[in-house]
mmCIF file of C-alpha atoms in Angstrom:
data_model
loop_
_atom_site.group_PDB
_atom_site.id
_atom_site.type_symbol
_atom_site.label_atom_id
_atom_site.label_comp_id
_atom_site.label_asym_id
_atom_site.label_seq_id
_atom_site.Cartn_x
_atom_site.Cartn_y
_atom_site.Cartn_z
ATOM 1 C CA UNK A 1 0.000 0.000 0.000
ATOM 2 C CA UNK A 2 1.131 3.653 -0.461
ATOM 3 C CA UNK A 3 2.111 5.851 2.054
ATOM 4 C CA UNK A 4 3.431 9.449 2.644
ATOM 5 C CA UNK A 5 5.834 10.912 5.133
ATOM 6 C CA UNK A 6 5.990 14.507 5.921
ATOM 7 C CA UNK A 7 8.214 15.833 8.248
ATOM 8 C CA UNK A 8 9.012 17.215 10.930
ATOM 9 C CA UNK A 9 5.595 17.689 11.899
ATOM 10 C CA UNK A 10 6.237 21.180 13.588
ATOM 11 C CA UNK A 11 8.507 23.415 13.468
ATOM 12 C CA UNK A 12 8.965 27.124 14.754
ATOM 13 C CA UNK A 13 11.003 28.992 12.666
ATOM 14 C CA UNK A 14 12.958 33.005 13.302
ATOM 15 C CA UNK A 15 12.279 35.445 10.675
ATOM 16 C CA UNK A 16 14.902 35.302 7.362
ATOM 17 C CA UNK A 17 16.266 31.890 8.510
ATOM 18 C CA UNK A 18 16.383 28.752 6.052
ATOM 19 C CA UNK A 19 13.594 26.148 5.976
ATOM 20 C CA UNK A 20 13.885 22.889 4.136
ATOM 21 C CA UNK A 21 10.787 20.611 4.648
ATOM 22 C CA UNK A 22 10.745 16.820 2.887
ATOM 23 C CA UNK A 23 8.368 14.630 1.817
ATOM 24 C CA UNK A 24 8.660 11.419 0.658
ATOM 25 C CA UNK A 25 6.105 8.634 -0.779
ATOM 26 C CA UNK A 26 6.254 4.843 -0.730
ATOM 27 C CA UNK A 27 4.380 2.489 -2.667
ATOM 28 C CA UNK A 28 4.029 3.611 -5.771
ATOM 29 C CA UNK A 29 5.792 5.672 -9.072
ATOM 30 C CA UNK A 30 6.354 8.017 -11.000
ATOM 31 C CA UNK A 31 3.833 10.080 -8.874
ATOM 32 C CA UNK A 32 2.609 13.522 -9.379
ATOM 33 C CA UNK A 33 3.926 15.288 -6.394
ATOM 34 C CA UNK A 34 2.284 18.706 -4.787
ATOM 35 C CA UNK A 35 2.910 21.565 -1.933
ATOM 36 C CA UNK A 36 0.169 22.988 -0.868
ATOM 37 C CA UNK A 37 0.088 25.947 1.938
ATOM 38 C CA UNK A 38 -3.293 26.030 4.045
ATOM 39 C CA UNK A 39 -3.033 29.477 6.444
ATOM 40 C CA UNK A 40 -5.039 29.229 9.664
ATOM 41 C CA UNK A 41 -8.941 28.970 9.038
ATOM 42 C CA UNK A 42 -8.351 29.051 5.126
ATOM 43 C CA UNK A 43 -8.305 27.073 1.988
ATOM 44 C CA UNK A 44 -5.443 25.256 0.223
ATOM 45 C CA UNK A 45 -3.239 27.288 -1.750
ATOM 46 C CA UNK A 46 -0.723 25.249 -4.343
ATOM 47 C CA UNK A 47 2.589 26.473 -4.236
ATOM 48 C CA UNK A 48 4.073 23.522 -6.555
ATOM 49 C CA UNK A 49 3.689 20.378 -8.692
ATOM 50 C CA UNK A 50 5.555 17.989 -10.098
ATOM 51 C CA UNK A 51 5.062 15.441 -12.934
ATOM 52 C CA UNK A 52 8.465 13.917 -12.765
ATOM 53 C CA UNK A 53 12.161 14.070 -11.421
ATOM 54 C CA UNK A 54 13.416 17.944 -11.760
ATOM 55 C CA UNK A 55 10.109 19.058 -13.384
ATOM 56 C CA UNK A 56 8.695 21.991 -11.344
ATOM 57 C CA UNK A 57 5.789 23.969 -11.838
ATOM 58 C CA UNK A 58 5.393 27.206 -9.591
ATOM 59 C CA UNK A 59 2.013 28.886 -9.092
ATOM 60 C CA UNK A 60 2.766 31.508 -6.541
ATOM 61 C CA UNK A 61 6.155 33.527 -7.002
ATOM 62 C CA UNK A 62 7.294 33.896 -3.658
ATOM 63 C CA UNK A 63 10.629 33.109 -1.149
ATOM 64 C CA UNK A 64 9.925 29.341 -1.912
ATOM 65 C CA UNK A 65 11.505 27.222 -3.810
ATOM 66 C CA UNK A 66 10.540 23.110 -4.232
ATOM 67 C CA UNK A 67 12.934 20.433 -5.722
ATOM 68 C CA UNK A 68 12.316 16.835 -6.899
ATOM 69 C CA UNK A 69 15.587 14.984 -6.128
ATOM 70 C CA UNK A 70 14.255 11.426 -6.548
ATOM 71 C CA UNK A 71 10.970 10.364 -8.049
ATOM 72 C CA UNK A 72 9.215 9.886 -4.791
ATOM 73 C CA UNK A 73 11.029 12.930 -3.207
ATOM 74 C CA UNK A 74 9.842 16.285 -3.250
ATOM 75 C CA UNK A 75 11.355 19.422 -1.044
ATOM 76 C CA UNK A 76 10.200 22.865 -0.336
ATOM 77 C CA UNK A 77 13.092 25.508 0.644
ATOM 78 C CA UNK A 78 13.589 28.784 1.491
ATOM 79 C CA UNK A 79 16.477 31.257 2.175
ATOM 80 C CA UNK A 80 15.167 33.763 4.411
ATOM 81 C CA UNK A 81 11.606 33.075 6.233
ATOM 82 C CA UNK A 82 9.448 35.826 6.168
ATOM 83 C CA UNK A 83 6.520 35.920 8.928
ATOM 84 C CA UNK A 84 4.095 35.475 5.919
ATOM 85 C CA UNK A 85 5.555 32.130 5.653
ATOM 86 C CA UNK A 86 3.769 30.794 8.532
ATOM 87 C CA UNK A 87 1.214 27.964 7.303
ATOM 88 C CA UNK A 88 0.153 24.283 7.411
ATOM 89 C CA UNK A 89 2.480 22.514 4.430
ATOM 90 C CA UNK A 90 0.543 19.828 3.122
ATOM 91 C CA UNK A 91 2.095 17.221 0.400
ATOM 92 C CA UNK A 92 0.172 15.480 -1.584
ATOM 93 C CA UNK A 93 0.856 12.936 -4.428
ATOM 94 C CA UNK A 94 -1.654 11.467 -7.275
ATOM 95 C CA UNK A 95 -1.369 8.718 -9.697
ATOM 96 C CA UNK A 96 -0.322 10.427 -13.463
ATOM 97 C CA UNK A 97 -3.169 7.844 -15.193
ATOM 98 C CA UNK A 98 -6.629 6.998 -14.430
ATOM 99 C CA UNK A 99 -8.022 8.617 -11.068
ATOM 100 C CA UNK A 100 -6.004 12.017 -9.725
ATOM 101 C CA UNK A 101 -7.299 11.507 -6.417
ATOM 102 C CA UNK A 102 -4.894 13.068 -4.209
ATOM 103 C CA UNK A 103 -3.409 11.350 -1.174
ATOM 104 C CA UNK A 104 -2.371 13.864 1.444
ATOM 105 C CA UNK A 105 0.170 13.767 4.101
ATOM 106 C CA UNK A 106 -0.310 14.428 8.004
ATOM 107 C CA UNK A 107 1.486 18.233 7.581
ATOM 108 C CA UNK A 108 3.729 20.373 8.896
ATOM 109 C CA UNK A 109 2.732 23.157 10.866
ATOM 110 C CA UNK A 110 5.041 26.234 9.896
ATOM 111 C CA UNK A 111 5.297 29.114 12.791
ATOM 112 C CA UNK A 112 7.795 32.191 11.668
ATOM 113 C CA UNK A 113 8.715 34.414 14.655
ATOM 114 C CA UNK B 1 -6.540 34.776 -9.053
ATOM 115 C CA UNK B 2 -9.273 32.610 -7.577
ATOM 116 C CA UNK B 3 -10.280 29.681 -9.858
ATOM 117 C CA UNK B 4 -12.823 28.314 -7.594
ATOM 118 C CA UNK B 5 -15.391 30.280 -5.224
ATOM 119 C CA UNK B 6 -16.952 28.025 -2.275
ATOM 120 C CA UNK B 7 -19.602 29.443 0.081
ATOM 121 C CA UNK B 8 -20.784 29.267 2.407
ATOM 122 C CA UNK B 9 -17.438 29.890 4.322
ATOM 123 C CA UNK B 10 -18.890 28.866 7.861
ATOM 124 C CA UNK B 11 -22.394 26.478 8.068
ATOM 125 C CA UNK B 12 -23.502 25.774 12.059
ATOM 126 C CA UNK B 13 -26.164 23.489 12.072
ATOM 127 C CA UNK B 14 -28.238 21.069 14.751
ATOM 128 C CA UNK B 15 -27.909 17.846 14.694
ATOM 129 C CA UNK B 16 -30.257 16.140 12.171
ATOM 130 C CA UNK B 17 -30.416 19.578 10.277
ATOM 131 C CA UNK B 18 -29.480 19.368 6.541
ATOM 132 C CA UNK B 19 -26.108 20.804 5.110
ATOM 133 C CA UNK B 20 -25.347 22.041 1.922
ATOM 134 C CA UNK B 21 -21.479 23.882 0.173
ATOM 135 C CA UNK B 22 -21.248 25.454 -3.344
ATOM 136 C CA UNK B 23 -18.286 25.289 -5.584
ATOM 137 C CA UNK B 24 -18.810 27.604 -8.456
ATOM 138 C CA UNK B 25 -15.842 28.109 -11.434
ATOM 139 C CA UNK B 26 -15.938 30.992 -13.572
ATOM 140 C CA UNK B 27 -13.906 28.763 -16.060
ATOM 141 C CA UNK B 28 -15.576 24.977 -17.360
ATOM 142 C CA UNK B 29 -14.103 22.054 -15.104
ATOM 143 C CA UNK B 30 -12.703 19.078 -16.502
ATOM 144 C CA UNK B 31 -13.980 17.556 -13.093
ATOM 145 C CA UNK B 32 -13.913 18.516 -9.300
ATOM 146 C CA UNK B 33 -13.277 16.170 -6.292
ATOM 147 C CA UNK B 34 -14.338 16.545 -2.830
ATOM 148 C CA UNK B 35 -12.243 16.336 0.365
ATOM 149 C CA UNK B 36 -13.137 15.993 4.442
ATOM 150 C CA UNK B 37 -10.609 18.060 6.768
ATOM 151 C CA UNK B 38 -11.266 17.332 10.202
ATOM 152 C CA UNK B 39 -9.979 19.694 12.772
ATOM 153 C CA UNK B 40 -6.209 19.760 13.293
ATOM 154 C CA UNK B 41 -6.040 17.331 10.006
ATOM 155 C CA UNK B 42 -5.311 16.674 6.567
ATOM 156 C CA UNK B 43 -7.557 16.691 3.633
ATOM 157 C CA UNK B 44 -9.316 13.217 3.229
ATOM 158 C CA UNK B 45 -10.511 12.570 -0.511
ATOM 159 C CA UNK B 46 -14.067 11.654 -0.704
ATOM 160 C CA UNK B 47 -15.193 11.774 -4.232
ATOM 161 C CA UNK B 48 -14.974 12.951 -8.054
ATOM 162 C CA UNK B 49 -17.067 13.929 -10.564
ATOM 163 C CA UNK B 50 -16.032 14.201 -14.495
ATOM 164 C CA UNK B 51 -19.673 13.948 -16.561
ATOM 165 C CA UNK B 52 -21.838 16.939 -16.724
ATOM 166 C CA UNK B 53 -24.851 16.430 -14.550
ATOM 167 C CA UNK B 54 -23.503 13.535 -12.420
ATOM 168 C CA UNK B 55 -24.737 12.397 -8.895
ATOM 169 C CA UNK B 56 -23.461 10.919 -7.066
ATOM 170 C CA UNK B 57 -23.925 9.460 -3.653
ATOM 171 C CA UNK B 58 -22.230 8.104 -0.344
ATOM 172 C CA UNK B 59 -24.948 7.309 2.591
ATOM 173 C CA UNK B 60 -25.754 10.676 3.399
ATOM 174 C CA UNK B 61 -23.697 12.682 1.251
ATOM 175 C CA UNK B 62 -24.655 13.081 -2.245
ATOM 176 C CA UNK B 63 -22.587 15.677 -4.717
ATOM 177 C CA UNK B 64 -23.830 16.989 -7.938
ATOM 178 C CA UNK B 65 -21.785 18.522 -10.962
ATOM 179 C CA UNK B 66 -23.918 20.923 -13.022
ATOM 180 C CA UNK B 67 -24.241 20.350 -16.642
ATOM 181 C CA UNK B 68 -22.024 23.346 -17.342
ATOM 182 C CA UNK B 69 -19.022 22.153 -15.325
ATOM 183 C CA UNK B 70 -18.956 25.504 -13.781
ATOM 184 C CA UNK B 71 -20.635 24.310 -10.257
ATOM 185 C CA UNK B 72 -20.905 21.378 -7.861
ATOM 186 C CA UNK B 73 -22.638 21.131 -5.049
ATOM 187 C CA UNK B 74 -22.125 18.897 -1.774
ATOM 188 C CA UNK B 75 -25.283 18.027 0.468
ATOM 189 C CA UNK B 76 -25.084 15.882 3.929
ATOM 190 C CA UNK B 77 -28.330 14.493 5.051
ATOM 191 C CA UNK B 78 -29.435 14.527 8.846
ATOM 192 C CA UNK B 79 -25.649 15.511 9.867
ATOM 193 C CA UNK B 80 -24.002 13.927 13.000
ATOM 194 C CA UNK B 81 -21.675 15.201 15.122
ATOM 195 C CA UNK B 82 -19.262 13.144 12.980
ATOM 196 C CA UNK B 83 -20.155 15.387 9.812
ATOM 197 C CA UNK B 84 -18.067 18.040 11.760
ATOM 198 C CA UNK B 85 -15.121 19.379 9.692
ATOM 199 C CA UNK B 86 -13.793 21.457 6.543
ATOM 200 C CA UNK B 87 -15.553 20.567 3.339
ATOM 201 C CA UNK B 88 -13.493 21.600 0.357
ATOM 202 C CA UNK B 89 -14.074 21.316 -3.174
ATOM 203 C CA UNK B 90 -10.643 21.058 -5.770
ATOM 204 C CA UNK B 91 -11.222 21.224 -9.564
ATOM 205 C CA UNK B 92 -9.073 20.513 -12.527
ATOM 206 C CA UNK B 93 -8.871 22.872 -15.784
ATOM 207 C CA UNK B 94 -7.485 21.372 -19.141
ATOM 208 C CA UNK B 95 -4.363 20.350 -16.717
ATOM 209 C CA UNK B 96 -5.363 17.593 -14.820
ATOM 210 C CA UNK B 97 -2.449 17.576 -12.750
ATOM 211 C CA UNK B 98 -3.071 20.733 -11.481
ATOM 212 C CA UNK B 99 -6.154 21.729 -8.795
ATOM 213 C CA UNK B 100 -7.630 24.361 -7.783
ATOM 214 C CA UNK B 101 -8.896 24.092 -4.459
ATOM 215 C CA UNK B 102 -12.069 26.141 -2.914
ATOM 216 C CA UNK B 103 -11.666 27.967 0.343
ATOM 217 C CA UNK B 104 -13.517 25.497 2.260
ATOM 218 C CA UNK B 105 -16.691 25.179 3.958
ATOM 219 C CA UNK B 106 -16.090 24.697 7.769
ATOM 220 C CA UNK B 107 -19.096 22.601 9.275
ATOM 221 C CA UNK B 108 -19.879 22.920 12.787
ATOM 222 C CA UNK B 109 -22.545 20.522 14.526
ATOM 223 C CA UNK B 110 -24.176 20.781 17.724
ATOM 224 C CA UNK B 111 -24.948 18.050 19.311
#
């Protein structure tokens, strides 16, 4: 069966320091890989997909940056955290063929002081 | 900007009253999917729709896609206390890898 790791699961964070957050997904291939940001009370906002290893697609042009190391891999970064920053990460994979149900990992909760 | 509106953005209902949350897309949907947040968790996926005019249902839940693609709608039944939670609605345009998620209906119940 698939699974998905996020971690860590919080993390409190000063103002302009780095911030690397990993997720990784067992169980299947070739996955479609998202970050999604959910601020307190509010809806999901996608920062990033993936289709494959090294293909990024950015939707919001921000401090954030994602990378797709290995297929089942995905990493959001920044250099300098701004208080803005502070969220719920949520990644997510889907299958590329037949149902794009998304499968959603437990989170990280994101607090910039 | 915003793909997908969702209202309303708060619903508090009694116990055994109905429940109902609106997706509407100013662009045609190649299909929209539903997802359960409970508090303090992650989106759960509980359904998708691709045909114009489907409906769909799950015990008390049933979903409907209009027959423009532009709207889907999500109504619970008699809700329980276990209904309780952040409805959100995520459709796909042309690029079905990409979604575009509503803001989320939060549904309180009182017991």
């Amino acid at each position: 069966s698939q699974t998905i790791h996020q971690w860590p699961a919080t993390l409190v964070q000063p103002v302009g320091s780095p911030l690397s957050l990993e997720c990784t997904v067992e169980g299947t291939s070739n996955p479609n890989l998202y970050w999604y940001r959910q601020a307190a009370g509010r809806g999901l906002q996608l920062l990033f997909y993936s289709v494959g290893i090294g293909q990024i697609s950015s939707e919001v042009p921000q401090n954030l940056s994602a990378s797709r190391p290995q297929d089942r891999q995905f990493i959001l970064s920044s250099k300098k955290l701004l208080l803005s920053d502070s969220g719920f990460y949520l990644c997510a994979w889907s299958v590329q063929v037949g149902s794009n149900e998304q499968f959603f990992g437990p989170g990280t909760r994101l607090t910039v002081l | 900007g915003q793909q997908v509106m969702q209202i309303p953005q708060y619903q508090h209902v009694q116990e055994g009253e109905d429940f109902t949350t609106y997706c509407n897309s100013s662009t045609t949907l190649s299909n929209i999917q539903w997802y359960k947040q409970r508090p303090g968790g992650h989106p759960v996926f509980l359904i998708q729709l691709v045909k114009s005019g489907e409906v769909k249902k799950q015990k008390r839940l049933t979903f409907q896609f209009g027959e423009a693609k532009k709207n889907s709608s999500l109504h619970i039944t008699a809700t329980q206390t276990t209904d309780v939670g952040t409805y959100f609605c995520a459709g796909t345009i042309y690029n079905f890898n990409k979604f575009y998620f509503g803001s989320g209906t939060k549904l309180n119940v009182k017991p």
